Every structure is written in structure tokens, then in C-alpha cells.
Coordinates of N, CA and C in Angstrom, one line a residue:
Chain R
X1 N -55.3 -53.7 30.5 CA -54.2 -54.2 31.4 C -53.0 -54.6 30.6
X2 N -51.9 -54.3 31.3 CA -50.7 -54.4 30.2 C -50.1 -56.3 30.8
X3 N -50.0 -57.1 29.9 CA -49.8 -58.1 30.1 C -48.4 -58.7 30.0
X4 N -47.9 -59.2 30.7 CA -46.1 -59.3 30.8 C -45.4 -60.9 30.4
X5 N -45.7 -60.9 29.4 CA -45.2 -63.0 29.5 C -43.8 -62.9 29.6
X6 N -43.0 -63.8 30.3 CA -41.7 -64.5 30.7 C -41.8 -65.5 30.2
X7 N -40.3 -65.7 29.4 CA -40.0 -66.7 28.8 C -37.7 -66.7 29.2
X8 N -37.6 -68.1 28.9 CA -38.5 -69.6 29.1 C -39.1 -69.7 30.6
X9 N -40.3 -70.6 30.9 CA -40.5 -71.0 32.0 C -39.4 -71.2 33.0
X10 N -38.5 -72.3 32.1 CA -37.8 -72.4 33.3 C -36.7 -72.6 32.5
X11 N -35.7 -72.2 33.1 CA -34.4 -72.1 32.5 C -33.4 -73.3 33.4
X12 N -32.6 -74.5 32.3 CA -32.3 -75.4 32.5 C -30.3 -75.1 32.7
X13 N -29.6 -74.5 33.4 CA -28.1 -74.2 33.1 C -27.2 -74.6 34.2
X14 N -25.8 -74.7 34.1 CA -24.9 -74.9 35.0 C -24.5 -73.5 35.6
X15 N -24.1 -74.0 37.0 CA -23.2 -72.8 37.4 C -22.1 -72.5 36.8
X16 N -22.4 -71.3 36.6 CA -21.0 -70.4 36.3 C -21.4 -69.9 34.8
X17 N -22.5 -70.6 34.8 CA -22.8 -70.4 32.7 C -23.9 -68.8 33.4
X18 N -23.9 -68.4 32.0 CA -25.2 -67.0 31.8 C -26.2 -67.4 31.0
X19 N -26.9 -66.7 32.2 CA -28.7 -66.9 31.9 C -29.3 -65.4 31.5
X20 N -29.5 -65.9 30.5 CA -30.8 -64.7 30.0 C -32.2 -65.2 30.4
X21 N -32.9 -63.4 30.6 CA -34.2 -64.4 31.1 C -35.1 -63.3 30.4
X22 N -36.1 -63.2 29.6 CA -37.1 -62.5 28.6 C -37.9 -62.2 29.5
X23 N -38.7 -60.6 29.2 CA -39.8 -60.7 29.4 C -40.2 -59.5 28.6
X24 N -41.3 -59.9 28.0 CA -42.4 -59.0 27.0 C -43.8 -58.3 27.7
X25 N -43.9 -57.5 27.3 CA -45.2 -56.4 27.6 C -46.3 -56.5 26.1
X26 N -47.3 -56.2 26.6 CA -48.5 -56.3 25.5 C -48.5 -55.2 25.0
X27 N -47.9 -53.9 25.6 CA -47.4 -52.7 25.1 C -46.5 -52.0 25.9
X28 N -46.3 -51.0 25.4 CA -45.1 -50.1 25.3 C -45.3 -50.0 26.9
X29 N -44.2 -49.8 28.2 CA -43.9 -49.6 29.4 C -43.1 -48.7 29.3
X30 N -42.4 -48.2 28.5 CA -41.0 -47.1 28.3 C -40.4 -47.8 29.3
X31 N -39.6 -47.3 30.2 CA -38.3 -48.5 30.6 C -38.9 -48.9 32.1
X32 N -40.3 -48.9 32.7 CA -40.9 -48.9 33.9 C -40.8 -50.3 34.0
X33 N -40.0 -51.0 33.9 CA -39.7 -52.4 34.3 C -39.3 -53.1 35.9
X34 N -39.2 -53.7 36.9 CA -38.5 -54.0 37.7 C -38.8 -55.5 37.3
X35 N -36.9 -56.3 38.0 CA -36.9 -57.4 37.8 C -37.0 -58.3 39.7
X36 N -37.6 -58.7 40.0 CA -37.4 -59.5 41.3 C -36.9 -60.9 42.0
X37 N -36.4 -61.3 42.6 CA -36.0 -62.6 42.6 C -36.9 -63.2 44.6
X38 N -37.1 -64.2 44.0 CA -38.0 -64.7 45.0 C -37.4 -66.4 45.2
X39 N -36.9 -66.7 46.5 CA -36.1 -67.9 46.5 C -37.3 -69.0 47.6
X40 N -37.2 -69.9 47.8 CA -38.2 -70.8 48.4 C -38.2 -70.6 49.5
X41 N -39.9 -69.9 49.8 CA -40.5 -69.8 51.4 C -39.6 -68.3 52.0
X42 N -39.6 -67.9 50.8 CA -39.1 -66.3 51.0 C -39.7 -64.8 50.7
X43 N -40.1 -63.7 50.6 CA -40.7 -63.1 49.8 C -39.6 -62.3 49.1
X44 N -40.4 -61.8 47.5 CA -39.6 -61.5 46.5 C -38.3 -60.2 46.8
X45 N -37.4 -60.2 46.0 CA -36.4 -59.3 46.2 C -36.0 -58.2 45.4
X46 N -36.5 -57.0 45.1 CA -36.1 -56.2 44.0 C -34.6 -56.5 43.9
X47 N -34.0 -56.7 42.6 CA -33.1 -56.6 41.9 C -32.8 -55.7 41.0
X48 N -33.8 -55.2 40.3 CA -33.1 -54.5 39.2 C -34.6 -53.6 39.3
X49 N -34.5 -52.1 38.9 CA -36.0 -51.3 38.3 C -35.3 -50.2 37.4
X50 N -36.3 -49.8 36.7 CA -36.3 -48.9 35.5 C -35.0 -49.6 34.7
X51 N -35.5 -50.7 34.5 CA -34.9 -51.9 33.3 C -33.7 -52.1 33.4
X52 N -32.9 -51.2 33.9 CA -31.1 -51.2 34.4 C -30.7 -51.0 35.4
X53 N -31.3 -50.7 36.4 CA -30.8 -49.8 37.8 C -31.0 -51.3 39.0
X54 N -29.4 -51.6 39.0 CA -29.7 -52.4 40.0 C -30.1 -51.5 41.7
X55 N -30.6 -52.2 42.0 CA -30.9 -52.0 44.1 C -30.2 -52.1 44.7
X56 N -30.2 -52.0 45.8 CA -28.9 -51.5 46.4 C -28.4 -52.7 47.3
X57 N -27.3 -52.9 47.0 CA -27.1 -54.8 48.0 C -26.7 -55.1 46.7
X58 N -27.1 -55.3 45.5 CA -27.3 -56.4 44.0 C -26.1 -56.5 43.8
X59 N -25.4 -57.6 43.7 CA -24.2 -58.2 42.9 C -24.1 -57.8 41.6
X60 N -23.2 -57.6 41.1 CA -22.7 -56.6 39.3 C -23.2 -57.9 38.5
X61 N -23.5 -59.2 38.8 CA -23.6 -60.2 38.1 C -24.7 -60.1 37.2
X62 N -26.3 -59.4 38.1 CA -27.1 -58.9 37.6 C -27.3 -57.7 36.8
X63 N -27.9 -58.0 35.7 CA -28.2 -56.6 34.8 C -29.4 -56.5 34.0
X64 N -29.8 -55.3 33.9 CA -30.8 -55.4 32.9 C -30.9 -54.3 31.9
X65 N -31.7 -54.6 30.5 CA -31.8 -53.9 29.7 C -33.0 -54.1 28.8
X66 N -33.1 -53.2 28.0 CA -34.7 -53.2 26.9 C -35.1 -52.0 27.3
X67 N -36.4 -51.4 26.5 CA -36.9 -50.6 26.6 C -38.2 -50.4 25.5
X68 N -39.1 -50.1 25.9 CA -40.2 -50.5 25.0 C -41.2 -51.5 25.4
X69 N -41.5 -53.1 24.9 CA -41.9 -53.7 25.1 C -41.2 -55.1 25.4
X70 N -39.6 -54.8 24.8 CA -39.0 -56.4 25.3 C -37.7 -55.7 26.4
X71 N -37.7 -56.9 27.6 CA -36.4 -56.4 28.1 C -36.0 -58.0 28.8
X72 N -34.4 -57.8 29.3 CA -33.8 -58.8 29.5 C -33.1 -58.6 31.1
X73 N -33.1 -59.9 31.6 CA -32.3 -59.7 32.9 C -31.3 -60.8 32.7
X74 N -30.3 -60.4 32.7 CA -29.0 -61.4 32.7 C -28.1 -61.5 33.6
X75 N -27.8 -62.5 34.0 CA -26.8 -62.7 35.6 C -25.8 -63.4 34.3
X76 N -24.5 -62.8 34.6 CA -23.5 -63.3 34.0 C -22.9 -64.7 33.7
X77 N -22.7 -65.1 35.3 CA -22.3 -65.8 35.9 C -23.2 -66.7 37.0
X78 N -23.9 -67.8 36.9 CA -24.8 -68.3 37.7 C -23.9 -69.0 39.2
X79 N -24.4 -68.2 40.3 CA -23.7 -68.9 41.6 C -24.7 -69.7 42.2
X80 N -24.6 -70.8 43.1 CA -25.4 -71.5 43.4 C -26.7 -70.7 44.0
X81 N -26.6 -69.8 44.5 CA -28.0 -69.3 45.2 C -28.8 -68.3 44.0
X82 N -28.5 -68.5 42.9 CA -29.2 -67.9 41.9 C -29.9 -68.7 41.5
X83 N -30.3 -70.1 41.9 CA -31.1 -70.9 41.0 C -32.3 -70.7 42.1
X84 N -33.1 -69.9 41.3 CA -34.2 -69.3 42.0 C -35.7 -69.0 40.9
X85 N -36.5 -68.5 41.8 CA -37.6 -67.7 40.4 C -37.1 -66.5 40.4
X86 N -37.6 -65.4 39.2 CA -37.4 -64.4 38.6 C -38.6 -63.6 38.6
X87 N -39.3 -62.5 38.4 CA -40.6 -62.2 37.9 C -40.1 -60.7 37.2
X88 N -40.6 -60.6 36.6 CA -41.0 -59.0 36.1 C -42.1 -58.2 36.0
X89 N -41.9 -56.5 36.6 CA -43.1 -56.1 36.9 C -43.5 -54.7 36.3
X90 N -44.3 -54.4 35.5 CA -44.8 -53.3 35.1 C -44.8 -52.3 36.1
X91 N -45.2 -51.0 36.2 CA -45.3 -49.7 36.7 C -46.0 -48.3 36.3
X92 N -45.9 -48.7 35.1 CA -46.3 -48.0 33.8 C -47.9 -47.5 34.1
X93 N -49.0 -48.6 34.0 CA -50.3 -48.5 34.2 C -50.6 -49.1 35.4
X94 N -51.8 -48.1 35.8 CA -52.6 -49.7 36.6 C -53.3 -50.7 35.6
X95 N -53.3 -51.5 36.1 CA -53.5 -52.1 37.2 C -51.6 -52.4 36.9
X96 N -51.0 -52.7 38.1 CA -49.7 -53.2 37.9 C -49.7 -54.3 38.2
X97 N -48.6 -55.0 37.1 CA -49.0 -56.7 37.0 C -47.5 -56.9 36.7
X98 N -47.6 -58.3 36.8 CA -46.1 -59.0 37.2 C -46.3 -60.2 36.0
X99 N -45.1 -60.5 35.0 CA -45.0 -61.6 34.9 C -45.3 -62.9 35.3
X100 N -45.4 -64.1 34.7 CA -45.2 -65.3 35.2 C -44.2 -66.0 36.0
X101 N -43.3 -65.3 35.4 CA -42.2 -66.0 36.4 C -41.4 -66.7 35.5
X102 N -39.9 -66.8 35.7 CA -38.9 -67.7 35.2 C -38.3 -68.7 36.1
X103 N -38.2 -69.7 36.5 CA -37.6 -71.1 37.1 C -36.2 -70.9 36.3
X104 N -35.0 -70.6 37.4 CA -33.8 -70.9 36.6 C -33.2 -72.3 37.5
X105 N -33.2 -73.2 36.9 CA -32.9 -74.6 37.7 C -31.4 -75.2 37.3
X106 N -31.1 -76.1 37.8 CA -29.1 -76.3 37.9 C -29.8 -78.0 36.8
X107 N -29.1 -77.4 35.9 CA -28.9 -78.5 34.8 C -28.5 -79.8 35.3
Chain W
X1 N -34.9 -51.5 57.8 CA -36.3 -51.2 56.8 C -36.9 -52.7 57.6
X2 N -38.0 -52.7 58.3 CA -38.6 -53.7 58.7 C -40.6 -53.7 58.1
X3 N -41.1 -54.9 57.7 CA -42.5 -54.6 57.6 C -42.7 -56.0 58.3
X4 N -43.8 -56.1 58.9 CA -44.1 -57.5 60.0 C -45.8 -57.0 59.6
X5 N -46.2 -58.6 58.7 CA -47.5 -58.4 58.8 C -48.3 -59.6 59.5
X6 N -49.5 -59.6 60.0 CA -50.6 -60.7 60.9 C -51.3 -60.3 60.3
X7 N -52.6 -61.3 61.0 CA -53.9 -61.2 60.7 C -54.6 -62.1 59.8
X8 N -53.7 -62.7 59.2 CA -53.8 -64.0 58.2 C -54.6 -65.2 59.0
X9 N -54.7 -66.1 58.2 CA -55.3 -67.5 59.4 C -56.5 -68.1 58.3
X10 N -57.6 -68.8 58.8 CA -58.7 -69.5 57.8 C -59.7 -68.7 58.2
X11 N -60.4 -69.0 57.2 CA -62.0 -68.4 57.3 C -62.5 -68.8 56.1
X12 N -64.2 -69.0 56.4 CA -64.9 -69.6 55.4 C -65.2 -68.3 54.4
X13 N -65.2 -69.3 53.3 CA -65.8 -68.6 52.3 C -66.9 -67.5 52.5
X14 N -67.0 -66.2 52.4 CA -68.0 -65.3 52.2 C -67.7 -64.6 53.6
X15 N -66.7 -64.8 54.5 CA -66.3 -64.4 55.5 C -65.1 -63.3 55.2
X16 N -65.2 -63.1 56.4 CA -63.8 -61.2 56.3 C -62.5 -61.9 57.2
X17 N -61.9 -60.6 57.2 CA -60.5 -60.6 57.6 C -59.7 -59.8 57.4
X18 N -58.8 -58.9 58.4 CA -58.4 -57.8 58.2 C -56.5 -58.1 58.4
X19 N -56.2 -57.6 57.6 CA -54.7 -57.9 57.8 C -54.3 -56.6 58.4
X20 N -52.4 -56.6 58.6 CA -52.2 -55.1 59.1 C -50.5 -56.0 58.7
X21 N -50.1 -54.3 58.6 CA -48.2 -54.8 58.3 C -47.8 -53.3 59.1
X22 N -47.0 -53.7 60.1 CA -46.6 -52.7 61.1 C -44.8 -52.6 60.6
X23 N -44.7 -51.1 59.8 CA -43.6 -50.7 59.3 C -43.2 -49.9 60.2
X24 N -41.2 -50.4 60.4 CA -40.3 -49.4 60.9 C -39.3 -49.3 60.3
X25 N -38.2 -48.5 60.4 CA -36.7 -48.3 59.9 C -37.5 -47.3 58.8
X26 N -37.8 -46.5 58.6 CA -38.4 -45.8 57.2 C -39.4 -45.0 57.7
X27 N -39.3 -43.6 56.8 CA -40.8 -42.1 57.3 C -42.0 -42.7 56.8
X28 N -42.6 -44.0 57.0 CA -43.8 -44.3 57.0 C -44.8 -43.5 56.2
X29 N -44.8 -42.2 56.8 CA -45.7 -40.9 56.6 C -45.5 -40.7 55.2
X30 N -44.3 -40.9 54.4 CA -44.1 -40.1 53.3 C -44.0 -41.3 51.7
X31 N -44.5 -42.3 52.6 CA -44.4 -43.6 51.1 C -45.5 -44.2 51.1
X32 N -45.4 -44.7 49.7 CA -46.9 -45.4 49.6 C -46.8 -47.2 49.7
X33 N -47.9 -47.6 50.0 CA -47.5 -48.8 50.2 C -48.4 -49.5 49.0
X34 N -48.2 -51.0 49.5 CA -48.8 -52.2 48.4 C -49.1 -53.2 48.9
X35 N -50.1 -54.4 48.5 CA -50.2 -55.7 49.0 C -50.0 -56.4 47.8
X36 N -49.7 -57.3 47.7 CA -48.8 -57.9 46.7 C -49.5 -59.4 47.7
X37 N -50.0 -60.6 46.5 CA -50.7 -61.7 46.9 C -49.5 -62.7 45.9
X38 N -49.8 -64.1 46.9 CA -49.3 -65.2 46.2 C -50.1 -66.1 46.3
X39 N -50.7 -66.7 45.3 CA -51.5 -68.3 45.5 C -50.4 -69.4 45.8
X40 N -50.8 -70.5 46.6 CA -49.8 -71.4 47.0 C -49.2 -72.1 45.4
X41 N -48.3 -71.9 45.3 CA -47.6 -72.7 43.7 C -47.5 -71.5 42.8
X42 N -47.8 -70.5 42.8 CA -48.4 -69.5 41.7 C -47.4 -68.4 41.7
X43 N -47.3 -67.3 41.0 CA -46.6 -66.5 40.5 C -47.8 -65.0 41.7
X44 N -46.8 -63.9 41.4 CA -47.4 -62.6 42.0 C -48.3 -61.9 41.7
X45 N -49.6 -61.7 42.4 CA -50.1 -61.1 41.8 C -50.5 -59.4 42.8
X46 N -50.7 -58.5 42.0 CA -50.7 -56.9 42.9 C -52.2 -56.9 43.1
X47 N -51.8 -56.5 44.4 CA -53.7 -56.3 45.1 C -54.2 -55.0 45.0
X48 N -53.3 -54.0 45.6 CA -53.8 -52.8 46.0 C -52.5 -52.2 46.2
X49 N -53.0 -50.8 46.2 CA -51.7 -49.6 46.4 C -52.1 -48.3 47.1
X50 N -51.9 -48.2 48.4 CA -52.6 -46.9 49.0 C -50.9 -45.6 48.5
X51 N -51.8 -44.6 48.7 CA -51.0 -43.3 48.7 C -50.1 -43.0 50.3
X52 N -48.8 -42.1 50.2 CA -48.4 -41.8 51.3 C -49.8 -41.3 52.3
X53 N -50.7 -40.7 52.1 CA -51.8 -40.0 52.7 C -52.7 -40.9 53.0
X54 N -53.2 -41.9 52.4 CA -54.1 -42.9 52.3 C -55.4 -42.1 51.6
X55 N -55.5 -41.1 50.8 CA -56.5 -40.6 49.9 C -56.0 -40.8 49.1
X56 N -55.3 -42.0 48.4 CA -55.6 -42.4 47.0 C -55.6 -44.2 47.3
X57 N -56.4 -44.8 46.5 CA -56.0 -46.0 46.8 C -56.6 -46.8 45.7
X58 N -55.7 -47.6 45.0 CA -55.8 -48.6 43.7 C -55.9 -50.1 43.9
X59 N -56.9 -50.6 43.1 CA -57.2 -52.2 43.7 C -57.3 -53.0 41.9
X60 N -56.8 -53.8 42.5 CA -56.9 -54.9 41.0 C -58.5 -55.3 41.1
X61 N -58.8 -55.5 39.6 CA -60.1 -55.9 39.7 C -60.6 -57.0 40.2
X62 N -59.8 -57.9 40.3 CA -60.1 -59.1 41.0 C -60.7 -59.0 42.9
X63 N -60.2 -57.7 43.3 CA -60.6 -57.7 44.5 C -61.8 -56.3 44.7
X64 N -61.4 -55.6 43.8 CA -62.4 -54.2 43.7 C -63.7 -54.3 44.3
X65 N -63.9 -53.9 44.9 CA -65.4 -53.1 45.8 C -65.7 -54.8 47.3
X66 N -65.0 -55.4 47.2 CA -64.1 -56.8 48.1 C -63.2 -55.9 49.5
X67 N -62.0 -55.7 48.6 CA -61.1 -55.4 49.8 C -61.1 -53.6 49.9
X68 N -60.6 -53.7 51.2 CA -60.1 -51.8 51.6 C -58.9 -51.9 51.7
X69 N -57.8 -51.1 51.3 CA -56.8 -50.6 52.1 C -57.0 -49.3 52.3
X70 N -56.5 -49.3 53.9 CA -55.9 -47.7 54.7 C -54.8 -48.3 55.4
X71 N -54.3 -46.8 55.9 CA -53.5 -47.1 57.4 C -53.4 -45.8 58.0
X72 N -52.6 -46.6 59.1 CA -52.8 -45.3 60.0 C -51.5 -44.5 60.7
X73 N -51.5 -43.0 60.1 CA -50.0 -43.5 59.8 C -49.5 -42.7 61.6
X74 N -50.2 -42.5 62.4 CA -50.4 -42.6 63.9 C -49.4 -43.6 64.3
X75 N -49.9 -45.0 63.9 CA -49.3 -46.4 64.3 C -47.8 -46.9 63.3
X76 N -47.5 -46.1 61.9 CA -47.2 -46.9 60.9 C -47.6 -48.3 60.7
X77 N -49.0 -48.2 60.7 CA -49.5 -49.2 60.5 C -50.3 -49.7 58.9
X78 N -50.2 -50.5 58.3 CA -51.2 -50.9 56.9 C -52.1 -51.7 56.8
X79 N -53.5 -51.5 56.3 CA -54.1 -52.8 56.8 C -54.9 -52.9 55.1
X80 N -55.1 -54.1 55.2 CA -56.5 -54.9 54.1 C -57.3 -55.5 54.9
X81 N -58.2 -54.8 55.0 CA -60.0 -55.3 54.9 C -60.2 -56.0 53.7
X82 N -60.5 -57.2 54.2 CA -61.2 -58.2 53.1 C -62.4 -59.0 53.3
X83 N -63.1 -58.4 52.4 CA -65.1 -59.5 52.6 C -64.8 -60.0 51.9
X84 N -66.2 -60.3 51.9 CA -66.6 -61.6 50.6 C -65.7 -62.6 50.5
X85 N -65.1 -62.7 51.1 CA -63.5 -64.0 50.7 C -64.3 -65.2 50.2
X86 N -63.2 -65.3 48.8 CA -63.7 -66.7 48.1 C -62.2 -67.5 48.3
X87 N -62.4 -68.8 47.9 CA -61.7 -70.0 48.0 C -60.3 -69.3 47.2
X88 N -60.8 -68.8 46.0 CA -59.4 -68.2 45.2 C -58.9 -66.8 45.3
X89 N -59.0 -66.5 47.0 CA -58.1 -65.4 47.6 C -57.6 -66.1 48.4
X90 N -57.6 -67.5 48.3 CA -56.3 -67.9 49.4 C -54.8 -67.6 48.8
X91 N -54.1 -67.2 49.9 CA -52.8 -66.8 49.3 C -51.7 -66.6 50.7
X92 N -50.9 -65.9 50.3 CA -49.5 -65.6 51.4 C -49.9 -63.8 50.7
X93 N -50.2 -63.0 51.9 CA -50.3 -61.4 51.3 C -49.2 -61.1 51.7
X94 N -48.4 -60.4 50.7 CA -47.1 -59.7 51.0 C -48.2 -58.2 51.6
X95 N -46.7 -57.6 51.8 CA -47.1 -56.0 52.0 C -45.8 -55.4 51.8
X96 N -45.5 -54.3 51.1 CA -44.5 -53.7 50.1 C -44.3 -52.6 50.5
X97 N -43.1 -51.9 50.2 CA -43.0 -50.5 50.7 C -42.6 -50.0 49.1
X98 N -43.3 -48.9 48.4 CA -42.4 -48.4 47.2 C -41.2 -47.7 47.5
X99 N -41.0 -47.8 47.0 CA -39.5 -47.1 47.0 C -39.0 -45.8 46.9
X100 N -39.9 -45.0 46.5 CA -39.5 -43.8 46.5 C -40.6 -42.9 47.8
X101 N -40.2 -41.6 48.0 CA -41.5 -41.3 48.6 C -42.1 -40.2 48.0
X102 N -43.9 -40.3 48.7 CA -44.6 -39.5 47.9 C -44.8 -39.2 46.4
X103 N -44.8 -41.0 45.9 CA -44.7 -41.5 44.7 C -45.5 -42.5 44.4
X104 N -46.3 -43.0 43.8 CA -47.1 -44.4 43.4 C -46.2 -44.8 42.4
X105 N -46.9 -46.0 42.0 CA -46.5 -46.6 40.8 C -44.6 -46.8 41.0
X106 N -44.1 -46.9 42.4 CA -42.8 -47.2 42.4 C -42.7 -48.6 42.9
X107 N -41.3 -48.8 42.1 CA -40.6 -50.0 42.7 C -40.8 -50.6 43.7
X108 N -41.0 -52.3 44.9 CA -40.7 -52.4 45.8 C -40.0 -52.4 46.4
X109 N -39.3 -51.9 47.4 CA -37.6 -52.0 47.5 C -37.4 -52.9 48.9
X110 N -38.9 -52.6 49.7 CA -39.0 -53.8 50.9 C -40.1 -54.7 51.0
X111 N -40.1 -55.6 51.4 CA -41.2 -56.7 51.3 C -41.4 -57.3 52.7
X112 N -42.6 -57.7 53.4 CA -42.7 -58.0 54.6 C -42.7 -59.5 54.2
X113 N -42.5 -60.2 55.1 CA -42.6 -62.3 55.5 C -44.1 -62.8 54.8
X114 N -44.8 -62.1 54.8 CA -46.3 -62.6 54.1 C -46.9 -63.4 55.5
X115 N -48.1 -62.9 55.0 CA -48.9 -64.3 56.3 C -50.2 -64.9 54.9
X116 N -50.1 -65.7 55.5 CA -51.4 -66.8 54.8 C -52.5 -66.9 55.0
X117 N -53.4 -66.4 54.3 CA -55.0 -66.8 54.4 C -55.4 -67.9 53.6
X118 N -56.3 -68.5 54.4 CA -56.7 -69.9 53.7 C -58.4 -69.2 53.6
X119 N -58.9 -69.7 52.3 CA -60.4 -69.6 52.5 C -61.2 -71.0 52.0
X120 N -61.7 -71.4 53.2 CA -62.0 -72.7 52.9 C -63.0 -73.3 54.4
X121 N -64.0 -74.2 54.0 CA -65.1 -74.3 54.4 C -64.7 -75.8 55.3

């Protein structure tokens, strides 16, 4: 099972500032990444797959990149309805597994 | 793109329950779907993944030879059959549409409301 840790837990920033947000594989995914955003008493929202390609609706704010085993989702610019969870999700192998999750919270 | 899933609700431990996610706006017939689980407080975890056909079908081991997915694509309908239910399959079950068709292993690109199963005595 390919295992996906997200880091930081929870990301502590102001609006308007840029958040990076990590996530690592236990091995190689080649770029079969998606990023999701899931806001409270909601279900999750593809944002971004195959580690760059945002979805369709996604603000240019969001982006992603990596390839291999580490990749990054960065919103440039944090707007209030971004302080949300994050998750990232393999594709690569079964079983398909999701990150932990990032908490990006308003400093 | 609509998915509306029921069927959720309590049931004791060692008891069943069948869910269903009734998809429209989308060729049903030609994508594969997913259930995708949340524990209350907890991060995502992937349940199962049927094929556009429903002759293929992938289950996490945590639920393996436990739950069924089929559907019927008659109704565009998706369902999980779940036995054995233990205390730590309570959750909110999404139900997912991939994204591409006549493809596994894709993207979610829609997600249903989730309904909640509680298992508990």
C-alpha cells in the first residue's frame, strides 16, 4: 500500500499570505496525484489531479507540482474561504489512499 | 452532475445495510464509480471502486469479503452492501464519480452529500 503523509498538520497563516502544503508518497506515484479540498459539513472537492491540472471551476490561485514521490499544492494568495482541509490522493496503485490531511487555519 | 446517496442510519454491530447513490447530469453507463468513507473527526478513507460495467470491482482491505459494490445501471443507480458492520465502519459514505470514462483509478471530479452510518449497540 502506497502511503501518503501531509505535512504540516495544520498550517497556521494570514489572508492574503501563500501556503504551501506537502505531501509525500512511500513510493514513486509518477505524477498520479490529486489534491482535494473539503470545507466543514461538506464533501471533498477535486482541485487539482495529475499533480498540475487544475478542475474545472478552480481559481488560478491554486497550483500544483512534483513528480515522483514529493508534490506541493500552493494557493498563492489565501482568501477567506480557503481556510479549509486539504487531502492528497494516490491513483497509481490499489488500494487508493488519501493523505492525512492539512488544516490551513487564519493565524 | 448530481449524486444523492440514502440508506445510511444505525444499526448494531454485526448487522447489514445497504446504501445506494442515485446519479444524474452524466452517461452513468460509461464511468466508474467509488465510495469514499469518513470517520466522524478523521481524514478519507477509499472503500471500493466498481468498473463502468460493474465486472470489476476493488475493495480496501479493511472492508474486503464485508462489503459489495454493484449497480444498476438500468436505474443509474450505486449501491454498498455492507455485513458484518463493526463499531469502526461508522462513518459519512461519500459516493464519487471518476472522472474520466471507462477508466478506473481516475480522479473524483463529483462527490455526493454523504449519508451516515452509525454502528453501535
Amino acid at each position: 500500500e502506497i502511503v501518503l503523509t501531509q505535512s504540516p498538520a495544520t498550517l497556521s497563516l494570514s489572508p492574503g499570505e501563500r501556503a504551501t502544503l506537502s505531501c509525500r508518497a512511500s513510493q514513486s506515484v509518477s505524477s498520479y496525484i490529486s489534491w482535494y479540498q473539503q470545507k466543514p459539513g461538506q464533501a471533498p472537492r477535486l482541485l487539482i489531479y495529475d499533480a498540475f491540472n487544475r478542475a474545472t471551476g478552480v481559481p488560478a490561485r491554486f497550483s500544483g507540482s512534483g513528480s515522483g514521490t514529493d508534490f506541493t499544492l500552493t494557493i498563492s494568495s489565501l482568501e477567506p474561504e480557503d481556510f479549509v482541509v486539504y487531502y492528497c490522493q494516490q491513483r497509481t496503485n490499489w488500494p487508493l489512499t488519501f493523505g492525512g490531511g492539512t488544516k490551513v487555519e487564519i493565524k | 452532475v448530481q449524486l444523492l446517496e440514502s440508506g445510511g442510519g444505525l444499526v448494531q454491530p454485526g448487522g447489514s445495510l445497504r446504501l445506494s447513490c442515485e446519479a444524474s447530469g452524466f452517461t452513468f453507463t460509461r464511468c466508474g464509480m467509488t465510495w469514499v468513507r469518513q470517520a466522524p473527526g478523521k481524514g478519507l478513507e477509499w472503500v471500493s471502486s466498481i468498473s463502468d460495467s460493474g465486472y470489476v470491482t476493488y475493495y480496501a482491505d479493511s472492508v474486503k469479503g464485508r462489503f459489495s459494490a454493484s449497480r444498476d445501471n438500468s436505474k443509474n443507480t450505486l449501491y454498498l452492501q455492507m455485513n458484518s458492520l463493526r463499531a469502526e465502519d461508522t462513518a459519512v459514505y461519500y459516493c464519487a464519480k471518476d472522472q474520466w470514462m471507462e477508466q478506473l483509478k481516475a480522479p473524483f471530479d463529483y462527490w455526493g452529500q454523504g449519508t451516515l452510518v452509525t454502528v453501535s449497540s
